[in-house]
Short mmCIF file of C-alpha atoms in Angstrom, two decimals:
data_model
loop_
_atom_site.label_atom_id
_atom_site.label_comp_id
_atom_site.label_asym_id
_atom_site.label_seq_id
_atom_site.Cartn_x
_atom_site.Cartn_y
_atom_site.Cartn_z
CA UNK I 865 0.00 0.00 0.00
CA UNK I 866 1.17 3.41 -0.84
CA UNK I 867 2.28 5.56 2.26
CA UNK I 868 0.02 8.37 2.81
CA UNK I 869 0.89 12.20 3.08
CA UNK I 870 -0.78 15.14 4.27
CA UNK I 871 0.85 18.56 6.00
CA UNK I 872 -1.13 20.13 9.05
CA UNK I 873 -0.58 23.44 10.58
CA UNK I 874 -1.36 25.31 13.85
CA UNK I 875 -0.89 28.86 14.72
CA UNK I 876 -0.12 30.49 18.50
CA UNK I 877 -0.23 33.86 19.55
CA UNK I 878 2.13 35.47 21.95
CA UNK I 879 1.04 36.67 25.32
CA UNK I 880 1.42 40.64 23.84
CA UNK I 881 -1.07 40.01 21.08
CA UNK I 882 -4.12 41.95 21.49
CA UNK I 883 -7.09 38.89 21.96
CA UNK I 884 -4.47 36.89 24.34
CA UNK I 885 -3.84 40.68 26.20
CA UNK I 886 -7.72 40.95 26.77
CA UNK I 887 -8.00 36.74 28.14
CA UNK I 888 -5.17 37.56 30.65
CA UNK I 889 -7.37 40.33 31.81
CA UNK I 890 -10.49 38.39 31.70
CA UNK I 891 -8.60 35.29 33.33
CA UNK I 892 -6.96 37.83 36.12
CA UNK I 893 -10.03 39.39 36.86
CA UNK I 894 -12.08 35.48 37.70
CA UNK I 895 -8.77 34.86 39.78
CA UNK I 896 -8.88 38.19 42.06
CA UNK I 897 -12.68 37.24 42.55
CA UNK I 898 -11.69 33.43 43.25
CA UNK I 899 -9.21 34.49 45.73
CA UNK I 900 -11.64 36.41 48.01
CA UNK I 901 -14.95 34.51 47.34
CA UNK I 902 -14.76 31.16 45.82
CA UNK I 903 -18.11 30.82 44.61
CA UNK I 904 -18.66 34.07 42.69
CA UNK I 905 -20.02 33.72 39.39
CA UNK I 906 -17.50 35.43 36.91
CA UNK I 907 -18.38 35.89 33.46
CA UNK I 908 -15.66 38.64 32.26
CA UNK I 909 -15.05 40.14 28.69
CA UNK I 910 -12.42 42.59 27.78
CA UNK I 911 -11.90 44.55 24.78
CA UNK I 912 -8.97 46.38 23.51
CA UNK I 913 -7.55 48.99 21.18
CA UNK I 914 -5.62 51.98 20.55
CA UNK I 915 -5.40 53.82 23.72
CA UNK I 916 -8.35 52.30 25.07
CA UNK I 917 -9.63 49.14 27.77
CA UNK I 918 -12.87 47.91 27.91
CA UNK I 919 -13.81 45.15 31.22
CA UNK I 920 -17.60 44.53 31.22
CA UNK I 921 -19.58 41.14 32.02
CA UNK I 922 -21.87 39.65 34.31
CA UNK I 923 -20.12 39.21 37.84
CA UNK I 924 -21.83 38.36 41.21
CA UNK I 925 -19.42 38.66 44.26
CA UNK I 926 -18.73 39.77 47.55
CA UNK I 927 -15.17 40.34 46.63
CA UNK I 928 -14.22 43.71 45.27
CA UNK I 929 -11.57 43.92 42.07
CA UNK I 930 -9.57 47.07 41.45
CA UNK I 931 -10.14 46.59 38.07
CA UNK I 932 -7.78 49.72 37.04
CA UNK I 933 -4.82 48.24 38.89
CA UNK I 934 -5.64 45.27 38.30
CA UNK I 935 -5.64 45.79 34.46
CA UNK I 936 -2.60 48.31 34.16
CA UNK I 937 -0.57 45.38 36.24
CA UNK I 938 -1.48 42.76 33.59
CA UNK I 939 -0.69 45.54 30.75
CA UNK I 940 2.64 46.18 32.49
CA UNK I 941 3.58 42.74 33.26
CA UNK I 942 3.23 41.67 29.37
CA UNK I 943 5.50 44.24 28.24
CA UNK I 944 3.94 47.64 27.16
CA UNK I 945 5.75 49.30 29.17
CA UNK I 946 6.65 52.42 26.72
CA UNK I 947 5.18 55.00 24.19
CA UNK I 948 7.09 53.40 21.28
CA UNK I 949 5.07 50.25 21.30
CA UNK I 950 2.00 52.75 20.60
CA UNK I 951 -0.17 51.17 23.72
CA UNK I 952 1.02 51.15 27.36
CA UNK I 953 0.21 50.86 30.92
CA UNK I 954 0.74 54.50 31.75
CA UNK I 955 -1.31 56.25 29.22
CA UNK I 956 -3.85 54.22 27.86
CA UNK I 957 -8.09 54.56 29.02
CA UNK I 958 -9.24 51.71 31.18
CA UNK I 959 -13.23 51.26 31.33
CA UNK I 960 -15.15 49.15 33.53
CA UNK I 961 -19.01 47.91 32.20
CA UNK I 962 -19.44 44.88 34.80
CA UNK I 963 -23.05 44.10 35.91
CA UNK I 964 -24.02 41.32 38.37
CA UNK I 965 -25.16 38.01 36.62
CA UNK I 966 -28.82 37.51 35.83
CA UNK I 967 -31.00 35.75 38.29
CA UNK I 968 -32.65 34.09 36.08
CA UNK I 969 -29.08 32.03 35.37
CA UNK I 970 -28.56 31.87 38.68
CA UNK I 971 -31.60 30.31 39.95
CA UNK I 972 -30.51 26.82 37.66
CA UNK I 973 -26.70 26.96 38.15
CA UNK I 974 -27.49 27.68 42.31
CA UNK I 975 -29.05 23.92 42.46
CA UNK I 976 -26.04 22.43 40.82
CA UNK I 977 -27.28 22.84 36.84
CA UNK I 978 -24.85 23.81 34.30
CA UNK I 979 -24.38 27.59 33.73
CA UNK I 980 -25.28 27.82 30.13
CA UNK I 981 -25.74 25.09 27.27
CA UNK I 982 -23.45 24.08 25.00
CA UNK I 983 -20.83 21.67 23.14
CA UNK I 984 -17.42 20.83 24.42
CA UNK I 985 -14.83 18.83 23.35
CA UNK I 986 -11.52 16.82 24.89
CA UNK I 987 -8.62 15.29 22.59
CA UNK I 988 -5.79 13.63 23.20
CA UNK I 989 -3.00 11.71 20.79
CA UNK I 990 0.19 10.04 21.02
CA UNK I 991 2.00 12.63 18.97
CA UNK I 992 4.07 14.53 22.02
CA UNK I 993 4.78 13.80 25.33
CA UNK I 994 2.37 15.87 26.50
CA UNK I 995 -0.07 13.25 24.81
CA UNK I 996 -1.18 16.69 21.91
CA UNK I 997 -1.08 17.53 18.90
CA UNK I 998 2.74 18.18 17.44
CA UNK I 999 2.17 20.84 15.51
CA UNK I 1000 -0.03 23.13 18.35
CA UNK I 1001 3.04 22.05 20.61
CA UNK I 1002 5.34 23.39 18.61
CA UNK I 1003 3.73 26.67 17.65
CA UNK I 1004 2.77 27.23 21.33
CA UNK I 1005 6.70 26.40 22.28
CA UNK I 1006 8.33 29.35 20.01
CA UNK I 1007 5.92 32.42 21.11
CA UNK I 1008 6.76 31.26 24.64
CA UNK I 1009 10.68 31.14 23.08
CA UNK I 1010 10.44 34.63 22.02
CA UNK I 1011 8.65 36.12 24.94
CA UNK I 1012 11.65 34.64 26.90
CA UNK I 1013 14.48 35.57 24.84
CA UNK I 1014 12.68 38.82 24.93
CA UNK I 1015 12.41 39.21 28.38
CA UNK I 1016 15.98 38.45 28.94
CA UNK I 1017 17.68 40.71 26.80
CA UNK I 1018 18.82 37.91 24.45
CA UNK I 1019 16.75 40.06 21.24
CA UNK I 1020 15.98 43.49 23.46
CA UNK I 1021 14.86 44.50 19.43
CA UNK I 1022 11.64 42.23 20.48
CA UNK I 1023 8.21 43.66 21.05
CA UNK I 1024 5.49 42.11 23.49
CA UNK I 1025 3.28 41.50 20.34
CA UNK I 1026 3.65 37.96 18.20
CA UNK I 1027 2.96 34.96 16.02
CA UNK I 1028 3.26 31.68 15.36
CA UNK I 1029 2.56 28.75 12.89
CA UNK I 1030 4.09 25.13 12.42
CA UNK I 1031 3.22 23.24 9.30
CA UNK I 1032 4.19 19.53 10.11
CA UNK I 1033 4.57 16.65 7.26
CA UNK I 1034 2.49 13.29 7.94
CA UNK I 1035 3.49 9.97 6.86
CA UNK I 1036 0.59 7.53 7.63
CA UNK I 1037 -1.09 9.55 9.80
CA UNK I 1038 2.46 10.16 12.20
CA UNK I 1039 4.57 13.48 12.04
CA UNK I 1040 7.65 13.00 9.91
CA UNK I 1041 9.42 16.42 9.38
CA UNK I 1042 8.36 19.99 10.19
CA UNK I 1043 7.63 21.08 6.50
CA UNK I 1044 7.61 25.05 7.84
CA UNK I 1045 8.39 27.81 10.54
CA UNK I 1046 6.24 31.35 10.18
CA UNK I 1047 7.21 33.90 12.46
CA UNK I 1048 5.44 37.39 13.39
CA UNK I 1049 7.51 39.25 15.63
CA UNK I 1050 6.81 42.86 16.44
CA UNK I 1051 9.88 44.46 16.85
CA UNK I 1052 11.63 48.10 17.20
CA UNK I 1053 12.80 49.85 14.14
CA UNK I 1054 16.39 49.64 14.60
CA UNK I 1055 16.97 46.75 13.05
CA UNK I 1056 15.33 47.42 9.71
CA UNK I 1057 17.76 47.48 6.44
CA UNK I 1058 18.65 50.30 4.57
CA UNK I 1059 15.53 50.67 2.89
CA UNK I 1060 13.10 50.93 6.15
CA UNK I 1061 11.15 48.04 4.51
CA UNK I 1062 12.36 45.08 5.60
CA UNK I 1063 14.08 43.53 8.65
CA UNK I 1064 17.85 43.20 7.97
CA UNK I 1065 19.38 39.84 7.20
CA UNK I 1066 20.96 39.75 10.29
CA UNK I 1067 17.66 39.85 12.85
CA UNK I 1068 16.14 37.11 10.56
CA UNK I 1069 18.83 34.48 10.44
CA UNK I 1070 19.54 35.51 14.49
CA UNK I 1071 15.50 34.89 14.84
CA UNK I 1072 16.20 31.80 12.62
CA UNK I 1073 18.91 30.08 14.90
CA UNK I 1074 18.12 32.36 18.71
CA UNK I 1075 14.21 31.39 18.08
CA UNK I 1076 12.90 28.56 16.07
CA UNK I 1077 15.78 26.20 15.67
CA UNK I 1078 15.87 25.28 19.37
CA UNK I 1079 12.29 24.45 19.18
CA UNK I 1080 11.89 22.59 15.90
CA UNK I 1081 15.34 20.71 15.25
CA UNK I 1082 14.18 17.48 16.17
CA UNK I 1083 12.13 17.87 13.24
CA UNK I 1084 13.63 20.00 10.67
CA UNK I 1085 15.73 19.04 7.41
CA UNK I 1086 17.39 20.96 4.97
CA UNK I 1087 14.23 21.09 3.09
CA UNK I 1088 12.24 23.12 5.99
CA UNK I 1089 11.34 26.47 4.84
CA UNK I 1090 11.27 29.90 7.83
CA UNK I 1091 8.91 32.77 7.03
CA UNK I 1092 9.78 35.35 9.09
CA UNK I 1093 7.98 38.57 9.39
CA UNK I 1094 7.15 38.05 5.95
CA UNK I 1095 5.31 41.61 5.21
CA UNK I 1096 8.71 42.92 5.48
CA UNK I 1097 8.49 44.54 9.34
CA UNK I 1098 6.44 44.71 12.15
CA UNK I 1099 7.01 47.99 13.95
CA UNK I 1100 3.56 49.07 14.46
CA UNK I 1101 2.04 45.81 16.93
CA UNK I 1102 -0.05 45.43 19.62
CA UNK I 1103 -3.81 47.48 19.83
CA UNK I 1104 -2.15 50.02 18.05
CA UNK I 1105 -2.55 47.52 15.02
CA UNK I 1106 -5.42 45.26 16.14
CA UNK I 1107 -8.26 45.86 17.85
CA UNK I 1108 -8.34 42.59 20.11
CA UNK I 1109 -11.36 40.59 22.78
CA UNK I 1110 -11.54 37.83 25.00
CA UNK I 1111 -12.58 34.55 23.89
CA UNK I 1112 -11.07 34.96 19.94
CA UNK I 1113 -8.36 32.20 20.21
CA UNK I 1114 -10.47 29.10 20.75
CA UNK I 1115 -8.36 27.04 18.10
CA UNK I 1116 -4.86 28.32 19.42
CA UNK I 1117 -6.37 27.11 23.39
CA UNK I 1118 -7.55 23.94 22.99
CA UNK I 1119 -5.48 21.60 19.95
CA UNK I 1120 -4.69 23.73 16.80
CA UNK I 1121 -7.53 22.66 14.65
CA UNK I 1122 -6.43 18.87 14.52
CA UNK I 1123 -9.86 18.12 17.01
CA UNK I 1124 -13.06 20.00 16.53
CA UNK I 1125 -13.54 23.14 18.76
CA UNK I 1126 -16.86 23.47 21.39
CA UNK I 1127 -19.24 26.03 21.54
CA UNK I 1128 -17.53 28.26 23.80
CA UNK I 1129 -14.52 30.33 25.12
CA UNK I 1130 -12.85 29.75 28.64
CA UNK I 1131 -11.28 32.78 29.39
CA UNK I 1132 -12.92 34.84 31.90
CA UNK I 1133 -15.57 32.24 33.00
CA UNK I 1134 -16.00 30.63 36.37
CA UNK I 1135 -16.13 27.27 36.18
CA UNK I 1136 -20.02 26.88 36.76
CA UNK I 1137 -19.95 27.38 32.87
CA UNK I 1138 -19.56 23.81 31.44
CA UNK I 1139 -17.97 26.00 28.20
CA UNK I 1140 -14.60 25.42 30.46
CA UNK I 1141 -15.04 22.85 33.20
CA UNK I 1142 -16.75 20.13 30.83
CA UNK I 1143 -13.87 21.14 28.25
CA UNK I 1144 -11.08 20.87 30.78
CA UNK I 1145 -12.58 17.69 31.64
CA UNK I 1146 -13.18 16.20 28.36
CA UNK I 1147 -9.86 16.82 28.42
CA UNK I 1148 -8.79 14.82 31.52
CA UNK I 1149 -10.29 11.83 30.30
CA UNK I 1150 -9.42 11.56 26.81
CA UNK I 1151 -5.78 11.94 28.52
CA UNK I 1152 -6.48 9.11 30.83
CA UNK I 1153 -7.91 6.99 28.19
CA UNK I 1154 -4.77 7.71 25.74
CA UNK I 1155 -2.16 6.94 28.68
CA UNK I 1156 -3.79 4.07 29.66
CA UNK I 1157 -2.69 2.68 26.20
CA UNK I 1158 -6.87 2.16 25.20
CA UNK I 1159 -6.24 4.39 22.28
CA UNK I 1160 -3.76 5.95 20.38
CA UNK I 1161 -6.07 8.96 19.59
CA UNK I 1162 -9.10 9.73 21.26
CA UNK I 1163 -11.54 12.27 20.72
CA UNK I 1164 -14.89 12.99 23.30
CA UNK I 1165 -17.64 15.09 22.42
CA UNK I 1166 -19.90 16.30 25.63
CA UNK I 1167 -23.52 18.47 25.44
CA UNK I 1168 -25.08 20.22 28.60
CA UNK I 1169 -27.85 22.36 28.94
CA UNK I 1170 -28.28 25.34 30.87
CA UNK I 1171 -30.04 24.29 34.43
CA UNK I 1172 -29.56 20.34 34.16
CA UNK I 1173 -26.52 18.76 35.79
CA UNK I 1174 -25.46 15.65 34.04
CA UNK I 1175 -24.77 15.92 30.52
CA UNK I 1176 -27.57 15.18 27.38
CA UNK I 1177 -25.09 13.59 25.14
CA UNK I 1178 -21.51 11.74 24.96
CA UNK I 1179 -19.50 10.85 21.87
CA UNK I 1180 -16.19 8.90 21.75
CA UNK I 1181 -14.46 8.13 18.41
CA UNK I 1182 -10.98 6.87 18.77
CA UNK I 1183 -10.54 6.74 14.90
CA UNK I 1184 -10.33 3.21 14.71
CA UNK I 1185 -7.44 3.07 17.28
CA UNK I 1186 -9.78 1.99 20.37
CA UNK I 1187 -9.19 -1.19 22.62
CA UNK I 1188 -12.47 -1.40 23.15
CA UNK I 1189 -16.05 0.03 21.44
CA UNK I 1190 -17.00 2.82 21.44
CA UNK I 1191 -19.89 2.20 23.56
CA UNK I 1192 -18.00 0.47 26.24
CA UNK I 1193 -15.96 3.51 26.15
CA UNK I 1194 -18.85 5.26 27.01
CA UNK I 1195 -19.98 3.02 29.62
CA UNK I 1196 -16.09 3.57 31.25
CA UNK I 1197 -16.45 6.91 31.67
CA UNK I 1198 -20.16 7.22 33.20
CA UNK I 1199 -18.07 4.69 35.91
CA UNK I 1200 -15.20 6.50 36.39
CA UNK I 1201 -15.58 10.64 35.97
CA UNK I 1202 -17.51 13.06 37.21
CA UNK I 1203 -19.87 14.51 34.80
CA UNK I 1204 -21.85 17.22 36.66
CA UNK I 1205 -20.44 20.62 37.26
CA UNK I 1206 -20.32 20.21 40.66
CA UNK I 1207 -18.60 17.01 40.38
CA UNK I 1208 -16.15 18.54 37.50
CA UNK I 1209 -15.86 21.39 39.58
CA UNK I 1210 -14.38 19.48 43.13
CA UNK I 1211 -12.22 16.98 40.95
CA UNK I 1212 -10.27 19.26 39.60
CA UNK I 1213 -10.41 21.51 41.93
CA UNK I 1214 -11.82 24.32 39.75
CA UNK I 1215 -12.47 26.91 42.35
CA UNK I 1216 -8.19 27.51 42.64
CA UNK I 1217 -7.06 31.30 41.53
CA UNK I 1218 -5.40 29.39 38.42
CA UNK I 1219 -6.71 31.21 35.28
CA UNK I 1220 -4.27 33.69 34.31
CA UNK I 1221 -1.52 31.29 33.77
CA UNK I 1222 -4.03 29.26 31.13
CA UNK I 1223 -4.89 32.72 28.84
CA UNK I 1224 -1.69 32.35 27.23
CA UNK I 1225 0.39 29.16 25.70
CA UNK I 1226 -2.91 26.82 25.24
CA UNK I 1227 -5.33 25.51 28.49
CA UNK I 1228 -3.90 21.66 27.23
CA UNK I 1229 -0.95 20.30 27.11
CA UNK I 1230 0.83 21.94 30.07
CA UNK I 1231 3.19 20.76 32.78
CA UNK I 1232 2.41 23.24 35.93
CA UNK I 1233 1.09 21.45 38.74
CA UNK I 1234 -1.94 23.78 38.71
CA UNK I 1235 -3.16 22.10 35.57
CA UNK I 1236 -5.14 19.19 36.97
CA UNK I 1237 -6.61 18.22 33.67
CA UNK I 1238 -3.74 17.32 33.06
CA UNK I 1239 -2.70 14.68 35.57
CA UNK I 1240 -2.75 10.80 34.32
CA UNK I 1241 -3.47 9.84 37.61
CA UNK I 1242 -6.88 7.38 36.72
CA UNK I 1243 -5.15 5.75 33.43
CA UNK I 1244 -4.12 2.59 35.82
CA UNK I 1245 -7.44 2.33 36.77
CA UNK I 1246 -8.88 2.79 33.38
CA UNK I 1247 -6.79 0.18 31.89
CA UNK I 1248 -7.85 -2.56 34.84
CA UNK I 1249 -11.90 -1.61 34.32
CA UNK I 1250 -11.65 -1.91 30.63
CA UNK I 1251 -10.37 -5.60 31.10
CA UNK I 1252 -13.96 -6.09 32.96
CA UNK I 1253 -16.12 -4.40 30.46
#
């Protein structure tokens, strides 16, 4: 049989791009509220452009957010720290719009219901460690490279603003070669050429080697092709370019477009709204299910409506790849994972001031011990049940 070939890419954003500046906010914002009351309901939206902040949303609390502080911190801490980068924490308009959440919500998510209906969807694969997708991993690797090499005076030419996108080469389904690098990096305008047009030859090939290298070699060959800043330069970044809001990057958080994306956004949400607990869990046990050598790829597809606890609907598909049916699949996790929000909600331990650190770099595929969805913990167990089944 002839070997099949296909090339898949993913994108990531940096944590100075304008939609993952407003989820930072939106995330920082459910975490100030988490740390004083753990049971507010946090629905959060920010909005962003030249000069000006928006916060608004539905948020019921007893804790009180200094949303100006808290918002100029997070502006600060990303890297807009100066005029030149058109947008920064000194000068710039913040706005707060945030109204309590509507009792008419409340009165089905208060008796344990979900917070709003919806579609949400776990993945998990046997292409990385990190049981995701390789070419998400990647993507999300460099725009965490450059923000560090950044931050460290490695390229001080770097702005906070960035981009990202890995094009990987398949051989029968399994990543062979990284076929491309693109990168977007907004930068100051002394290292243009002589023309004021273009980069110079020397930032690219030190982006080249300083940036993407380190992250791809394992995969690259002499055949791998690096787009850098390919409109020539990118002095003018940030919301001085792009207007930006939360909830815009639902591909770049969850798995790079390899797995179907749910209804929903996470940022800014408490996790009464199944959009992110149900998600994170999906998550958890498609993980579980992958370690626990059942699958090889394993995709789970979960349905709620607003006011009910347990969910209407749950899909498996393991792509032929399964152990076991699909069905019994099914039957393993009713048996083994909580399904409700409430029962999401104290497994994971959802009510934690750990948001912020998920706006940026993806919400899967992450090593910090805060990311409980993460954990592999029940595979052992999964793997002795499905002998029973």
């Amino acid at each position: 049989m002839a070997m099949r070939k296909h090339f898949f890419a993913s994108e990531s954003v940096g944590e100075g791009h304008p939609d993952k500046l407003c989820d930072q906010i939106s995330d920082a914002v459910l975490d100030d509220v988490l740390r004083q009351d753990p049971y507010g309901r946090v629905a959060c939206e920010t909005y962003v452009t030249m000069g000006l902040l928006i916060v608004g949303g539905e948020i019921t609390t007893s804790a009180y957010v200094d949303i100006q502080k808290l918002a100029r911190k997070i502006i600060k801490d990303i890297g807009y720290t100066h005029p030149k980068y058109g947008f920064d924490y000194h000068t710039c308009s913040v706005l707060n719009s945030i109204n309590s959440q509507s009792p008419d919500i409340a009165q089905g998510v208060n008796t344990g219901g979900a917070g709003d209906q919806g579609l949400m969807v776990g993945y998990a694969c046997r292409e990385t460690e990190e049981l995701m997708p390789l070419p998400i991993m990647l993507s999300h690797k460099l725009v965490r490279r450059l923000a560090q090499v950044r931050r460290d005076g490695t390229l001080k030419y770097l702005g906070p603003d960035c981009k990202s996108q890995v094009t990987v080469e398949y051989h029968d389904g399994h990543p062979k070669r990284v076929d491309s690098v693109v990168l977007a990096c907004q930068h100051t305008d002394d290292i243009l050429d002589s023309t004021g047009e273009r980069i110079s030859k020397k930032a690219r090939r030190e982006m080249i080697e300083v940036v993407a290298k380190p992250i791809v070699k394992d995969y690259i060959d002499k055949d791998t092709k690096y787009y850098i800043n390919e409109t020539g330069k990118f002095v003018i970044g940030g919301p001085q370019s792009d207007t930006g809001m939360t909830g815009r990057k639902i591909v770049v958080d969850t798995y790079g477009g390899v797995a179907p994306s749910g209804g929903g956004a996470f940022s800014g949400k408490d996790p009464t709204k199944v959009d992110r607990s149900a998600a994170y869990m999906a998550r958890y046990i498609t993980k579980n299910i992958v370690a626990a050598g059942l699958a090889e790829r394993c995709l789970i597809h979960l349905a709620y409506v607003i006011g009910r606890a347990d969910p209407l609907a749950i899909m498996v598909d393991t792509f032929g790849t399964g152990k076991i049916s699909e069905n019994e699949f099914i039957k393993l996790i009713r048996q083994n994972f909580e399904l409700t929000p409430q029962g999401m909600i104290k497994a994971l331990e959802l009510l934690r001031p750990i948001f912020k650190q998920t706006a940026c770099y993806g919400h899967f595929g992450r090593t910090e011990p805060e990311f409980s969805w993460e954990l592999t913990d029940k595979a052992p167990m999964l793997k002795k049940a499905a002998k029973k089944i």
